Short mmCIF file of C-alpha atoms and ligand atoms in Angstrom, two decimals:
data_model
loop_
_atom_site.label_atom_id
_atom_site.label_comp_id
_atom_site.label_asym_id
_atom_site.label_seq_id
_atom_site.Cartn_x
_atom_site.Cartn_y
_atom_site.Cartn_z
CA UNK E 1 -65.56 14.88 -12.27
CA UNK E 2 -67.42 15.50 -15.21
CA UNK E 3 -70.56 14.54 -15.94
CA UNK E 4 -69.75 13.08 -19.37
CA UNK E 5 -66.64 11.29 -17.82
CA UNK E 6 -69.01 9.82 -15.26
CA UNK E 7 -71.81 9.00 -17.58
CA UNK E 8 -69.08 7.55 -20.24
CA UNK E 9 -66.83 5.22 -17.89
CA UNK E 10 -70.60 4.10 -16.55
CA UNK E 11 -72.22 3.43 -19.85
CA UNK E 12 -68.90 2.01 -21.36
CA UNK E 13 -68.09 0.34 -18.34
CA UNK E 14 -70.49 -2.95 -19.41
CA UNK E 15 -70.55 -6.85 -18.50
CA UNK E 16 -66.58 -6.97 -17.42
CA UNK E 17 -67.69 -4.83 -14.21
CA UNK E 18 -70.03 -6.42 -13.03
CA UNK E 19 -69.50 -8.84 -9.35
CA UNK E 20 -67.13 -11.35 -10.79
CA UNK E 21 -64.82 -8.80 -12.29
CA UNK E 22 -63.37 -7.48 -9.04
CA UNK E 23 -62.68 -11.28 -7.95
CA UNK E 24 -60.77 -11.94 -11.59
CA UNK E 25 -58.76 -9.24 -11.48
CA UNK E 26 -57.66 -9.85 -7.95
CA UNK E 27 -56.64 -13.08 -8.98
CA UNK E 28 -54.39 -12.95 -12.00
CA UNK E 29 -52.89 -9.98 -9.96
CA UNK E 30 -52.07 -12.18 -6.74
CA UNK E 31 -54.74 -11.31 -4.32
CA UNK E 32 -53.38 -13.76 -2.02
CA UNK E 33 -54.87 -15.81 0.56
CA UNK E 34 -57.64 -16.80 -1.97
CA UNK E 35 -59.02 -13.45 -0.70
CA UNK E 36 -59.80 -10.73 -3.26
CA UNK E 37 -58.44 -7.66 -3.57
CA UNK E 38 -60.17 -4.84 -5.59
CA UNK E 39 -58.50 -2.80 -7.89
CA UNK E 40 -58.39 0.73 -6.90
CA UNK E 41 -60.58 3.40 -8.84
CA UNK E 42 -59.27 5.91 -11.05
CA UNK E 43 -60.38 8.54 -9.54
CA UNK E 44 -60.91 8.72 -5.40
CA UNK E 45 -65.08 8.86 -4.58
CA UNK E 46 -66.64 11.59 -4.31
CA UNK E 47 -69.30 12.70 -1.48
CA UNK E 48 -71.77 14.72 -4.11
CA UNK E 49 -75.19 15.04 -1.79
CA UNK E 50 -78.28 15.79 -3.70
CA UNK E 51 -82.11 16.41 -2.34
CA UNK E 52 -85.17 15.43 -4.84
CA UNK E 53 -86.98 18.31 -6.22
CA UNK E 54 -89.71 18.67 -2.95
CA UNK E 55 -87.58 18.39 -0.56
CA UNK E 56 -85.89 21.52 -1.38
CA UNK E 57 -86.81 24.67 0.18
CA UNK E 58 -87.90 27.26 -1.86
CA UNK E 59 -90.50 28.05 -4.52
CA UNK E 60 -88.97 29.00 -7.81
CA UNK E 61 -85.97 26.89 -9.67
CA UNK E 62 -83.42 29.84 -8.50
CA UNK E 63 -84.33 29.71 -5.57
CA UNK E 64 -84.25 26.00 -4.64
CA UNK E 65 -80.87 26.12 -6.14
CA UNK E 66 -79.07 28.97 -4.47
CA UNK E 67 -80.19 26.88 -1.04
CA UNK E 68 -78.35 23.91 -3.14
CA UNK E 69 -75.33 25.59 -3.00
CA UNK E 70 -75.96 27.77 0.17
CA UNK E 71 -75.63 24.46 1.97
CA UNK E 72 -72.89 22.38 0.50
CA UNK E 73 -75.08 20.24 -1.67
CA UNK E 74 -73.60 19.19 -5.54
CA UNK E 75 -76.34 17.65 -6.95
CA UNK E 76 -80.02 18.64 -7.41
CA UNK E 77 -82.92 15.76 -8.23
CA UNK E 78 -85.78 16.56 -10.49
CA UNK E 79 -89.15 15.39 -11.14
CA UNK E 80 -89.98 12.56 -14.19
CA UNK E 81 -93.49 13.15 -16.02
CA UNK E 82 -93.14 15.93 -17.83
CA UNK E 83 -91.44 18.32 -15.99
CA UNK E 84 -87.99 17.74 -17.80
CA UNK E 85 -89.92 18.49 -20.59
CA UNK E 86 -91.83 21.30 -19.71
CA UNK E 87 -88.91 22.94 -17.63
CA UNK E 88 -85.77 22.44 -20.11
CA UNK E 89 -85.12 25.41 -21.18
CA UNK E 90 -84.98 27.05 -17.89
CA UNK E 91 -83.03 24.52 -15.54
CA UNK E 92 -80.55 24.81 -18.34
CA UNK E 93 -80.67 28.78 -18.16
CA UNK E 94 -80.99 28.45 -14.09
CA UNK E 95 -77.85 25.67 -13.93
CA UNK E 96 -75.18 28.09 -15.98
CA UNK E 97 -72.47 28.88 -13.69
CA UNK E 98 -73.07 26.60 -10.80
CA UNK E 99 -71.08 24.30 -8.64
CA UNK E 100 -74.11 21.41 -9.22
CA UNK E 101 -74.94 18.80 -11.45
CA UNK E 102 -78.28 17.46 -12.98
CA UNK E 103 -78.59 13.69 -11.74
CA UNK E 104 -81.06 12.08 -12.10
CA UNK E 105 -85.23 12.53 -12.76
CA UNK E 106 -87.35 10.29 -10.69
CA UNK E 107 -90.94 9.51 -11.06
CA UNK E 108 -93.18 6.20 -11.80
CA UNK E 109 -92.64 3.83 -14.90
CA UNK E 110 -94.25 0.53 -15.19
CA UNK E 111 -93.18 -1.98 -18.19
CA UNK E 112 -94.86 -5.14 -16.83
CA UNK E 113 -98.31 -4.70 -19.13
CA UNK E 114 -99.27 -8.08 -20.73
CA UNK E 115 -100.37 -5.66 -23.95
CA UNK E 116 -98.11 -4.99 -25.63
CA UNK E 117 -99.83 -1.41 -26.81
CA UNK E 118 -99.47 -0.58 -23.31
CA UNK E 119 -95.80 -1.43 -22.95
CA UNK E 120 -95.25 0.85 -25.87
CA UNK E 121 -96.89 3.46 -24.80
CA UNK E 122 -95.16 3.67 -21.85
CA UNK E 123 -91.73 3.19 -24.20
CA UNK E 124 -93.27 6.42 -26.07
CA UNK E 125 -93.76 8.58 -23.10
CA UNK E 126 -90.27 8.29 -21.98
CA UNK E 127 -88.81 8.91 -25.50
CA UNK E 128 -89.22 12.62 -25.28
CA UNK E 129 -88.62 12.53 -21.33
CA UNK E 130 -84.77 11.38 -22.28
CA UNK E 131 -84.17 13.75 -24.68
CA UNK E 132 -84.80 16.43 -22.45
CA UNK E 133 -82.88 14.99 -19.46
CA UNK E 134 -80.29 14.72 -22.38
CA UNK E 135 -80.36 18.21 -23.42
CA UNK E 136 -80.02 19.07 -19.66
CA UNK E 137 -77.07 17.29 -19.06
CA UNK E 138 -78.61 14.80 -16.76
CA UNK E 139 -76.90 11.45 -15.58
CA UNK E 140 -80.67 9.63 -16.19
CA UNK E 141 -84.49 8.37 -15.55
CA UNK E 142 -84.70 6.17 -13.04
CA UNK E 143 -86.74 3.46 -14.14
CA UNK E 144 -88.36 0.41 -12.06
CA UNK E 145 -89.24 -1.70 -14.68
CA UNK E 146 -92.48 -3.18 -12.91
CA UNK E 147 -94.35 -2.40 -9.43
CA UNK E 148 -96.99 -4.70 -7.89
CA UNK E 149 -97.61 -8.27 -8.37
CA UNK E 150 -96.64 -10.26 -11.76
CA UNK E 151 -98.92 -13.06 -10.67
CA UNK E 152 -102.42 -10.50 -11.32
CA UNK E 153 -104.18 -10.88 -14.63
CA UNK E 154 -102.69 -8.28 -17.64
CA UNK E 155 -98.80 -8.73 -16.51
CA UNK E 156 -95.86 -10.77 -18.10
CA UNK E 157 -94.17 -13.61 -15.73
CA UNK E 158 -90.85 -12.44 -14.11
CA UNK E 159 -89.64 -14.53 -17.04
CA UNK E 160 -91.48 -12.65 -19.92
CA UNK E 161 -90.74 -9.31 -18.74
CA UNK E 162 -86.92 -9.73 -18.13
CA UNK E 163 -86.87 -10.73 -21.58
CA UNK E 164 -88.80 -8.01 -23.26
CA UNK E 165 -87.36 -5.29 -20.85
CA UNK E 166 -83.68 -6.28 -21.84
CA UNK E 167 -84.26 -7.22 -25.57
CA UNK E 168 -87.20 -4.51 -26.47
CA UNK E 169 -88.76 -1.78 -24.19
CA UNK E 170 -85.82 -1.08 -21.99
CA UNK E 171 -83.30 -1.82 -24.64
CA UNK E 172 -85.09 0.78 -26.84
CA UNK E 173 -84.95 3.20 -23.74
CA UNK E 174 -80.98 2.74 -22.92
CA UNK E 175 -80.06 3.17 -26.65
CA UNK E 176 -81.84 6.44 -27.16
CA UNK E 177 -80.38 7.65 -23.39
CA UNK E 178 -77.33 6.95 -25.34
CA UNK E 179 -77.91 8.66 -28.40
CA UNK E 180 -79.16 11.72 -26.40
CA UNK E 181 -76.00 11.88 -23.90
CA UNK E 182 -77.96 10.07 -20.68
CA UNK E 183 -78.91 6.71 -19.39
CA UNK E 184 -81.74 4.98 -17.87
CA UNK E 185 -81.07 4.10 -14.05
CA UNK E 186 -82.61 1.38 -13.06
CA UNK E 187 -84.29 1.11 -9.53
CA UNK E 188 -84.33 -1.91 -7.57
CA UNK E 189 -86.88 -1.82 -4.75
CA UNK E 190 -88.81 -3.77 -2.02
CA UNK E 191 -90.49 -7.27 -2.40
CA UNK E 192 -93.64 -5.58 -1.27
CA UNK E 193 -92.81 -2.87 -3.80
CA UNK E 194 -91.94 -4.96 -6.61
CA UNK E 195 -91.19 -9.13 -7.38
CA UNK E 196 -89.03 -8.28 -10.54
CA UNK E 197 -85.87 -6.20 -9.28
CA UNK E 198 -84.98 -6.25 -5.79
CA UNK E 199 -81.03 -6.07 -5.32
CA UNK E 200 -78.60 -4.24 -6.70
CA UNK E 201 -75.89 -6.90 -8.46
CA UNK E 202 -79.33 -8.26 -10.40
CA UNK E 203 -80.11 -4.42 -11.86
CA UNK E 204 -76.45 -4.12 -12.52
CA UNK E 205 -76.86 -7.62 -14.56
CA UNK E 206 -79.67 -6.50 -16.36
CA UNK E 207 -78.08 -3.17 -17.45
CA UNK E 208 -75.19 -4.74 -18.59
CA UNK E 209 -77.09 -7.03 -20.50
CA UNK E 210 -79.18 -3.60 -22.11
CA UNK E 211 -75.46 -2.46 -23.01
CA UNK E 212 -74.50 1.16 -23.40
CA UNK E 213 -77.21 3.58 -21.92
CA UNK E 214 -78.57 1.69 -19.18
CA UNK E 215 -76.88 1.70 -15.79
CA UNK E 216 -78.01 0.79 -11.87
CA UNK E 217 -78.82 2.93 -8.61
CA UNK E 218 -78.92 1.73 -5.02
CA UNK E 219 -81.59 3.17 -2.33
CA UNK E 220 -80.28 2.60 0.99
CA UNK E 221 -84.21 2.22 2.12
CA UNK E 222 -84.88 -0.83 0.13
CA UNK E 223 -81.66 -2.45 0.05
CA UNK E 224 -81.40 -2.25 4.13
CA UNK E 225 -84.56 -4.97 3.60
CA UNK E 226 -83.07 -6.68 0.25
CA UNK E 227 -79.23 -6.56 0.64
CA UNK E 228 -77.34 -8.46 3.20
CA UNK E 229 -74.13 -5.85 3.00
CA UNK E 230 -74.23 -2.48 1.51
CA UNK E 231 -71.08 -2.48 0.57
CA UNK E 232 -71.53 -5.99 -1.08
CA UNK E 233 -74.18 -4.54 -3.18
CA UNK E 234 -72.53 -1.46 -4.38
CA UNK E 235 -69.22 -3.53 -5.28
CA UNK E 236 -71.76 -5.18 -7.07
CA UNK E 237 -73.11 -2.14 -9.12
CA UNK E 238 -69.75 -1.43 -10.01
CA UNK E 239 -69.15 1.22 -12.45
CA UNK E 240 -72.62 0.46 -13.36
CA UNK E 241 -73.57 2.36 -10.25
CA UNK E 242 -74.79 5.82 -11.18
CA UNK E 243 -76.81 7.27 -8.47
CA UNK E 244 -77.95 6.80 -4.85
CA UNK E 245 -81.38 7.18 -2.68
CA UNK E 246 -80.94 7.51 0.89
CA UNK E 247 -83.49 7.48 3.87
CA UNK E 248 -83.43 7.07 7.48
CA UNK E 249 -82.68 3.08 8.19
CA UNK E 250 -85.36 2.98 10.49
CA UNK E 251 -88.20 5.07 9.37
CA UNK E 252 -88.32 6.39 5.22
CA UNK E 253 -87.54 10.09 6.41
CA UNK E 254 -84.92 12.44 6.90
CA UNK E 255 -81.85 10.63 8.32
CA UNK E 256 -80.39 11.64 11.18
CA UNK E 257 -83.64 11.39 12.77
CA UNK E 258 -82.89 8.13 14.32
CA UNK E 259 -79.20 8.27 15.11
CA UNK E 260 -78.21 5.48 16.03
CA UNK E 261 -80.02 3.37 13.48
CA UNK E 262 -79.25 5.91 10.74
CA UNK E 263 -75.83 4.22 10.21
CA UNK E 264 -73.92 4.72 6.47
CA UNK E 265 -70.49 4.03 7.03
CA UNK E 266 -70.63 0.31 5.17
CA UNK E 267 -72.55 1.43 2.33
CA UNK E 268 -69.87 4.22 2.16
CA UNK E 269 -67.10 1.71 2.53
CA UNK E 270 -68.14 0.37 -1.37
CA UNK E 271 -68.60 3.41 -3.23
CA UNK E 272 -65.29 4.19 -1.98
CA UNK E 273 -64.05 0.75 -2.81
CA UNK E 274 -65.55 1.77 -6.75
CA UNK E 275 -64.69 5.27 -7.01
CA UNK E 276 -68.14 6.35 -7.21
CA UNK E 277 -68.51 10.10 -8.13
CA UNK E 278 -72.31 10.05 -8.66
CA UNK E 279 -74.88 11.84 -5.90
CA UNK E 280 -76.31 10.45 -2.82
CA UNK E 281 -79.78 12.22 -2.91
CA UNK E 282 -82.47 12.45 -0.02
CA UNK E 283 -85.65 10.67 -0.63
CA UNK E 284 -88.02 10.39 2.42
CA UNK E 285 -90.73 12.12 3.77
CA UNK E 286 -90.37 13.96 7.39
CA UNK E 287 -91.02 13.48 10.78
CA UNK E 288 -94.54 13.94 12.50
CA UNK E 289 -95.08 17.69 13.85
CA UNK E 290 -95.13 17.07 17.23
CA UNK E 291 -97.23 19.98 17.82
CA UNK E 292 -99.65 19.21 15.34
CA UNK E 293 -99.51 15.75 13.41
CA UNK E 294 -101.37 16.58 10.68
CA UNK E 295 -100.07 19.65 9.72
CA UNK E 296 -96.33 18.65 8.80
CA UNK E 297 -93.44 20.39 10.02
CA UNK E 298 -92.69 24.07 9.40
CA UNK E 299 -89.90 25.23 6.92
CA UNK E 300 -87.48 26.43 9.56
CA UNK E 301 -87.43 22.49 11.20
CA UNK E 302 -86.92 21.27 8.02
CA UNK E 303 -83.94 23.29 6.92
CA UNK E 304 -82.23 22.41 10.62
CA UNK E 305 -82.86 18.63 9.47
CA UNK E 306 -81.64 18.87 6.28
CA UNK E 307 -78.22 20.76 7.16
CA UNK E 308 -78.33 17.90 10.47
CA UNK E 309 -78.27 15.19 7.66
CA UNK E 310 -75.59 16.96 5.69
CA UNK E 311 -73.02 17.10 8.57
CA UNK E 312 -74.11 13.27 9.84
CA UNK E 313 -73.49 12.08 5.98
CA UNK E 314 -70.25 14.07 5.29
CA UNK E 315 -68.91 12.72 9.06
CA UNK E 316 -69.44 9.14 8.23
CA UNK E 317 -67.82 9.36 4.71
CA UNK E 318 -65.00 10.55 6.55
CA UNK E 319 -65.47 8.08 8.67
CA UNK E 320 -65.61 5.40 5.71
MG1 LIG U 401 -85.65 5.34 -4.32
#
């Protein structure tokens, strides 16, 4: 698929998609049994596996994506800050010709300040951060709209800051993704993490209710705490749904680590069930050097874990 299908049917996709819809259209079309039956995607899902920008071996941006493509991987990850900005002009140069796409850029983004000069500020960073991403062809920012605790002095309630993230500062955001060609993705993470956006149907809610520009991602680490079915919770993100995390179930590192814990196969189940095209990308940190804690493990290892993750993931979307 391409990108601008994907980011289009996401972005255009809006409030019809989200939970509810599925049930509706199931239905007026008969579902039977009172049970309901999804409507098939468009297009069959897509496996597209992605790593985040230090996780890939490899020093300079050809480099990191030649072992991309070396291995089977469709997606590559970047870094949020400034480094879309700063590094534009040469991902675009160093993408020509490949078999990947840009998803998304992931860093930290906080839109819970009381102040309201401090809100914007944070609305102003981003600004140029988008158009970049934009110019690079990239699905989105991921975006957690606050981190910490609400209840501390110099934050909005959960109440304020749903408000002023879906009518102002993440409003603002979504419509110049839009303009620009990308989207904001927003994050939902852990309760220790973050009181304001924990599952995935709520983000999709919230983007929906942003319109055009904003869409949803699910992490497999935080929603194994916050979710009580993966596949629930992607249904839930719908077409909405425009990127994935994914860690070891057991321990936030490589999966395939842990096995037997390290099981996908129901969070697989829904993106099938919603035709999701979008990348499941890598984000965990490593096992302990058994040799030497401290030191981390060498390059070689970490290569053997990453293409041991690849074959686990691409077995249990068979599997799926
Ligand atoms: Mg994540």
């Amino acid at each position: 698929m391409k990108r601008r299908d994907f980011l289009t049917a996401s972005a255009v996709a809006g409030v019809a998609t989200v939970c509810g819809a599925p049930r509706a259209a199931a239905d007026q079309a008969g579902g039977g049994n009172g049970m309901p039956k999804l409507t098939p995607p468009e297009k069959p899902a897509e496996l597209n596996l992605c790593l985040q920008w230090g996780a890939i071996p490899g020093g300079e941006i050809k480099e990191k994506l030649d072992f991309l493509e070396a291995n089977g991987f469709t997606a590559v990850e970047i870094p949020s800050g400034d480094w879309p900005i700063k590094n534009c002009d040469a991902m675009i140069e160093a993408m020509k010709g490949r078999k990947l796409f840009l998803a998304t850029a992931c860093g930290p983004s906080d839109f819970s300040y009381a102040e309201p000069e401090k809100r914007e500020a944070e609305v102003q960073k981003f600004l140029p951060v988008l158009e970049a991403l934009g110019k690079m062809k990239s699905v989105g920012l991921i975006i957690c709209p606050a981190r910490g605790k609400l209840s501390e002095p110099g934050r909005l309630s959960a109440k304020e800051l749903r408000k002023d993230f879906v009518e102002n500062t993440g409003k603002r955001l979504a419509e110049h993704a839009h303009k620009h060609g990308t989207s904001i993705v927003l994050e939902p993470l852990r309760r220790n993490e973050t009181p304001f956006l924990r599952q995935v149907a709520d983000g999709a809610r919230i983007a929906a209710d942003i319109g055009p520009g904003a869409t949803v991602m699910g992490d497999f680490w935080h929603m194994g705490l916050e979710e009580t079915s993966f596949m629930g919770a992607f249904i839930c993100g719908g077409k909405l749904l425009t990127h994935v995390h994914i860690a070891g179930l057991k321990e936030r590192i490589i999966p395939g680590v842990h096995r037997d814990a390290d099981n996908y196969v129901d969070g697989f189940k829904g993106l099938k069930l919603i035709g999701y095209r979008g990348a499941v990308s890598f984000e965990g940190g490593w096992p302990k050097n058994p040799e030497d804690p401290k030191k981390g493990l060498p390059q070689e290892e970490k290569i053997r874990l990453i293409r041991n993750m690849a074959t686990m993931l691409r077995e249990q979307w068979a599997m799926a």
